[in-house]
Amino acid sequence: MTGSNENKIFLGVSSQSVYPINDNVFSPSEAYPEYLFNTKSLSVNNHVYSLIREGFNKLGYDLENYNSKNWNPLKDLVKEGDTVLIKPNWVMHYNKNNKYKNNLDCLITHPSIVRVLVDYVLIALKGTGRIIIADAPIQSCNLNLLLEKHGYYELFDFYKNNKKEIEVLD
Protein backbone atom coordinates (compact mmCIF):
# COMPACT_ATOMS: atom_id res chain seq x y z
CA MET A 1 0.00 0.00 0.00
CA THR A 2 2.95 2.36 0.53
CA GLY A 3 2.96 5.12 -2.06
CA SER A 4 -0.25 3.92 -3.65
CA ASN A 5 -3.02 6.34 -4.53
CA GLU A 6 -5.34 3.57 -5.67
CA ASN A 7 -8.92 3.62 -4.58
CA LYS A 8 -9.62 0.24 -3.05
CA ILE A 9 -12.94 -1.23 -2.05
CA PHE A 10 -13.72 -4.36 -0.09
CA LEU A 11 -17.21 -5.81 -0.23
CA GLY A 12 -17.71 -8.35 2.51
CA VAL A 13 -20.81 -10.51 2.38
CA SER A 14 -21.90 -12.88 5.09
CA SER A 15 -25.23 -14.34 6.09
CA GLN A 16 -24.19 -13.64 9.69
CA SER A 17 -23.46 -9.96 9.14
CA VAL A 18 -25.91 -8.33 11.47
CA TYR A 19 -25.09 -5.69 13.99
CA PRO A 20 -24.25 -7.31 17.31
CA ILE A 21 -26.01 -6.54 20.53
CA ASN A 22 -23.88 -4.69 23.05
CA ASP A 23 -22.23 -7.86 24.28
CA ASN A 24 -18.96 -6.95 26.05
CA VAL A 25 -18.86 -3.54 24.41
CA PHE A 26 -18.68 -4.83 20.83
CA SER A 27 -15.44 -6.73 21.40
CA PRO A 28 -14.36 -9.25 18.76
CA SER A 29 -15.61 -12.83 19.02
CA GLU A 30 -12.12 -14.27 18.98
CA ALA A 31 -8.76 -13.33 20.44
CA TYR A 32 -6.86 -12.12 17.39
CA PRO A 33 -3.07 -12.04 17.83
CA GLU A 34 -2.95 -8.23 17.51
CA TYR A 35 -5.87 -7.60 19.91
CA LEU A 36 -4.91 -5.02 22.53
CA PHE A 37 -7.31 -5.86 25.33
CA ASN A 38 -8.08 -8.60 27.84
CA THR A 39 -9.43 -11.59 25.97
CA LYS A 40 -11.75 -12.48 28.86
CA SER A 41 -14.16 -9.86 27.54
CA LEU A 42 -14.77 -11.27 24.07
CA SER A 43 -18.21 -10.99 22.48
CA VAL A 44 -20.39 -13.92 21.59
CA ASN A 45 -21.31 -13.05 18.00
CA ASN A 46 -19.59 -9.96 16.63
CA HIS A 47 -19.31 -10.74 12.94
CA VAL A 48 -18.92 -7.03 12.15
CA TYR A 49 -15.50 -6.95 13.82
CA SER A 50 -14.25 -9.99 11.90
CA LEU A 51 -15.66 -8.73 8.59
CA ILE A 52 -13.92 -5.36 8.87
CA ARG A 53 -10.71 -7.09 9.96
CA GLU A 54 -10.98 -9.38 6.94
CA GLY A 55 -11.47 -6.31 4.76
CA PHE A 56 -8.18 -4.79 5.93
CA ASN A 57 -6.47 -8.06 5.01
CA LYS A 58 -8.19 -8.44 1.60
CA LEU A 59 -7.23 -4.85 0.77
CA GLY A 60 -3.61 -5.83 1.32
CA TYR A 61 -2.91 -3.83 4.48
CA ASP A 62 0.28 -5.07 6.19
CA LEU A 63 0.07 -8.51 4.58
CA GLU A 64 3.50 -9.56 5.83
CA ASN A 65 2.30 -9.38 9.46
CA TYR A 66 -1.25 -10.66 9.06
CA ASN A 67 -2.33 -13.00 11.85
CA SER A 68 0.63 -12.07 14.01
CA LYS A 69 0.97 -9.97 17.13
CA ASN A 70 2.64 -7.28 14.99
CA TRP A 71 -0.20 -6.88 12.47
CA ASN A 72 -0.84 -3.17 12.01
CA PRO A 73 -3.14 -2.76 9.00
CA LEU A 74 -3.33 1.03 9.27
CA LYS A 75 0.43 1.60 9.59
CA ASP A 76 0.68 3.26 6.17
CA LEU A 77 -2.23 5.59 6.95
CA VAL A 78 -1.77 6.40 10.66
CA LYS A 79 1.62 7.24 12.14
CA GLU A 80 2.72 7.49 15.76
CA GLY A 81 1.78 10.89 17.17
CA ASP A 82 -0.98 11.58 14.62
CA THR A 83 -4.36 13.03 15.50
CA VAL A 84 -7.06 10.81 13.99
CA LEU A 85 -10.65 11.92 13.51
CA ILE A 86 -13.25 9.18 13.25
CA LYS A 87 -16.46 10.70 11.91
CA PRO A 88 -19.47 8.43 12.37
CA ASN A 89 -22.97 9.46 11.37
CA TRP A 90 -24.97 10.58 14.36
CA VAL A 91 -27.98 12.07 12.57
CA MET A 92 -30.95 11.65 14.89
CA HIS A 93 -31.82 9.84 18.11
CA TYR A 94 -35.06 8.40 16.72
CA ASN A 95 -36.54 7.38 13.38
CA LYS A 96 -39.45 9.56 12.33
CA ASN A 97 -40.81 6.82 10.08
CA ASN A 98 -43.27 4.95 12.34
CA LYS A 99 -42.77 1.75 10.35
CA TYR A 100 -39.08 1.72 11.39
CA LYS A 101 -39.20 3.73 14.61
CA ASN A 102 -37.00 1.28 16.53
CA ASN A 103 -34.44 0.95 13.74
CA LEU A 104 -31.77 3.62 13.49
CA ASP A 105 -29.46 1.82 11.05
CA CYS A 106 -30.08 4.53 8.45
CA LEU A 107 -29.49 7.35 10.96
CA ILE A 108 -26.40 6.38 12.94
CA THR A 109 -23.18 4.49 12.47
CA HIS A 110 -23.48 1.42 14.63
CA PRO A 111 -20.98 1.53 17.53
CA SER A 112 -19.66 -1.94 16.59
CA ILE A 113 -18.11 -0.34 13.48
CA VAL A 114 -16.58 2.51 15.47
CA ARG A 115 -15.16 -0.05 17.92
CA VAL A 116 -13.16 -1.85 15.21
CA LEU A 117 -11.83 1.39 13.76
CA VAL A 118 -10.73 2.75 17.14
CA ASP A 119 -9.01 -0.54 18.03
CA TYR A 120 -6.92 -0.52 14.85
CA VAL A 121 -6.14 3.19 15.10
CA LEU A 122 -4.89 2.51 18.65
CA ILE A 123 -2.59 -0.20 17.26
CA ALA A 124 -1.22 2.23 14.66
CA LEU A 125 -0.71 5.08 17.15
CA LYS A 126 1.26 2.80 19.52
CA GLY A 127 0.24 4.71 22.65
CA THR A 128 0.84 8.16 21.15
CA GLY A 129 -1.30 10.76 19.39
CA ARG A 130 -5.00 11.48 19.74
CA ILE A 131 -8.25 9.91 18.66
CA ILE A 132 -11.28 12.15 18.24
CA ILE A 133 -14.75 10.81 17.48
CA ALA A 134 -16.98 13.63 16.27
CA ASP A 135 -20.06 14.47 14.27
CA ALA A 136 -22.57 17.30 13.96
CA PRO A 137 -26.06 15.77 14.21
CA ILE A 138 -29.25 17.51 13.12
CA GLN A 139 -29.95 20.39 15.51
CA SER A 140 -33.04 18.74 16.96
CA CYS A 141 -31.11 15.55 17.76
CA ASN A 142 -30.64 14.73 21.42
CA LEU A 143 -27.08 13.50 21.08
CA ASN A 144 -26.81 12.38 24.70
CA LEU A 145 -29.88 10.18 24.26
CA LEU A 146 -28.56 8.80 20.97
CA LEU A 147 -25.18 7.93 22.53
CA GLU A 148 -26.83 6.42 25.62
CA LYS A 149 -29.50 4.37 23.82
CA HIS A 150 -27.12 2.76 21.35
CA GLY A 151 -24.21 1.79 23.57
CA TYR A 152 -21.78 4.56 22.74
CA TYR A 153 -21.32 5.67 26.36
CA GLU A 154 -20.50 2.08 27.32
CA LEU A 155 -17.99 1.98 24.46
CA PHE A 156 -16.37 5.23 25.61
CA ASP A 157 -16.23 3.89 29.18
CA PHE A 158 -14.56 0.71 27.91
CA TYR A 159 -11.68 2.74 26.50
CA LYS A 160 -11.49 4.95 29.58
CA ASN A 161 -11.38 1.88 31.87
CA ASN A 162 -8.57 0.49 29.72
CA LYS A 163 -6.64 3.75 29.98
CA LYS A 164 -7.15 4.68 26.32
CA GLU A 165 -8.07 8.30 25.86
CA ILE A 166 -10.73 9.03 23.26
CA GLU A 167 -12.15 12.52 22.77
CA VAL A 168 -15.81 12.80 21.79
CA LEU A 169 -17.04 16.02 20.19
CA ASP A 170 -20.37 17.34 18.97
XYZ file of C-alpha atoms in Angstrom:
170
model
C 0.000 0.000 0.000
C 2.948 2.360 0.535
C 2.964 5.116 -2.056
C -0.250 3.922 -3.650
C -3.019 6.337 -4.530
C -5.338 3.566 -5.666
C -8.920 3.621 -4.579
C -9.624 0.244 -3.049
C -12.942 -1.232 -2.055
C -13.725 -4.363 -0.092
C -17.206 -5.814 -0.235
C -17.709 -8.351 2.507
C -20.811 -10.510 2.383
C -21.896 -12.883 5.091
C -25.226 -14.342 6.088
C -24.191 -13.644 9.694
C -23.457 -9.963 9.135
C -25.913 -8.333 11.466
C -25.088 -5.691 13.993
C -24.249 -7.310 17.309
C -26.007 -6.543 20.528
C -23.881 -4.694 23.050
C -22.228 -7.862 24.277
C -18.964 -6.954 26.048
C -18.860 -3.540 24.411
C -18.682 -4.826 20.832
C -15.439 -6.734 21.401
C -14.363 -9.254 18.761
C -15.613 -12.827 19.022
C -12.123 -14.267 18.983
C -8.758 -13.327 20.443
C -6.862 -12.116 17.394
C -3.073 -12.039 17.833
C -2.952 -8.229 17.505
C -5.868 -7.596 19.910
C -4.907 -5.016 22.532
C -7.312 -5.859 25.333
C -8.079 -8.596 27.840
C -9.427 -11.593 25.975
C -11.750 -12.479 28.864
C -14.165 -9.858 27.540
C -14.769 -11.271 24.069
C -18.211 -10.988 22.484
C -20.389 -13.915 21.590
C -21.311 -13.052 17.996
C -19.591 -9.960 16.634
C -19.315 -10.736 12.940
C -18.925 -7.032 12.146
C -15.501 -6.954 13.820
C -14.245 -9.995 11.900
C -15.663 -8.729 8.595
C -13.918 -5.357 8.866
C -10.707 -7.087 9.965
C -10.984 -9.378 6.938
C -11.474 -6.306 4.762
C -8.182 -4.793 5.933
C -6.472 -8.064 5.008
C -8.189 -8.436 1.597
C -7.231 -4.853 0.766
C -3.606 -5.825 1.324
C -2.906 -3.834 4.478
C 0.282 -5.074 6.186
C 0.072 -8.509 4.582
C 3.501 -9.557 5.833
C 2.302 -9.377 9.462
C -1.248 -10.661 9.058
C -2.333 -13.004 11.848
C 0.631 -12.074 14.008
C 0.974 -9.965 17.130
C 2.638 -7.276 14.988
C -0.201 -6.883 12.468
C -0.843 -3.167 12.014
C -3.137 -2.763 9.001
C -3.330 1.031 9.265
C 0.428 1.597 9.593
C 0.684 3.261 6.167
C -2.225 5.585 6.952
C -1.771 6.400 10.656
C 1.621 7.238 12.144
C 2.719 7.486 15.764
C 1.776 10.889 17.168
C -0.979 11.580 14.618
C -4.361 13.026 15.495
C -7.058 10.815 13.986
C -10.653 11.920 13.513
C -13.248 9.177 13.245
C -16.458 10.700 11.915
C -19.469 8.434 12.369
C -22.967 9.460 11.366
C -24.971 10.577 14.360
C -27.976 12.073 12.566
C -30.950 11.653 14.888
C -31.820 9.836 18.109
C -35.059 8.395 16.724
C -36.542 7.379 13.383
C -39.455 9.564 12.329
C -40.811 6.820 10.084
C -43.275 4.953 12.342
C -42.766 1.752 10.351
C -39.080 1.718 11.392
C -39.202 3.731 14.612
C -37.000 1.283 16.533
C -34.443 0.950 13.735
C -31.770 3.620 13.494
C -29.464 1.816 11.051
C -30.084 4.527 8.455
C -29.488 7.349 10.959
C -26.402 6.377 12.940
C -23.180 4.494 12.471
C -23.476 1.422 14.630
C -20.975 1.532 17.532
C -19.655 -1.937 16.589
C -18.108 -0.345 13.480
C -16.583 2.506 15.466
C -15.161 -0.049 17.924
C -13.165 -1.846 15.207
C -11.827 1.395 13.765
C -10.729 2.748 17.142
C -9.013 -0.539 18.031
C -6.920 -0.522 14.851
C -6.136 3.185 15.103
C -4.885 2.507 18.651
C -2.592 -0.197 17.260
C -1.220 2.229 14.662
C -0.709 5.077 17.152
C 1.264 2.801 19.523
C 0.239 4.707 22.652
C 0.838 8.159 21.150
C -1.301 10.760 19.392
C -4.995 11.484 19.738
C -8.250 9.915 18.657
C -11.278 12.150 18.240
C -14.755 10.811 17.480
C -16.979 13.627 16.274
C -20.061 14.469 14.265
C -22.572 17.303 13.959
C -26.059 15.773 14.213
C -29.246 17.509 13.122
C -29.950 20.393 15.506
C -33.040 18.742 16.961
C -31.114 15.550 17.762
C -30.644 14.735 21.417
C -27.077 13.502 21.081
C -26.814 12.382 24.698
C -29.880 10.183 24.257
C -28.560 8.799 20.969
C -25.181 7.926 22.534
C -26.827 6.418 25.616
C -29.498 4.366 23.817
C -27.118 2.764 21.353
C -24.205 1.792 23.567
C -21.778 4.563 22.737
C -21.318 5.670 26.357
C -20.504 2.083 27.318
C -17.992 1.984 24.463
C -16.369 5.230 25.612
C -16.226 3.889 29.184
C -14.562 0.709 27.911
C -11.681 2.735 26.501
C -11.485 4.947 29.580
C -11.384 1.885 31.866
C -8.566 0.489 29.718
C -6.638 3.755 29.980
C -7.154 4.681 26.322
C -8.071 8.302 25.859
C -10.730 9.033 23.263
C -12.149 12.516 22.768
C -15.808 12.803 21.785
C -17.039 16.023 20.189
C -20.365 17.339 18.969
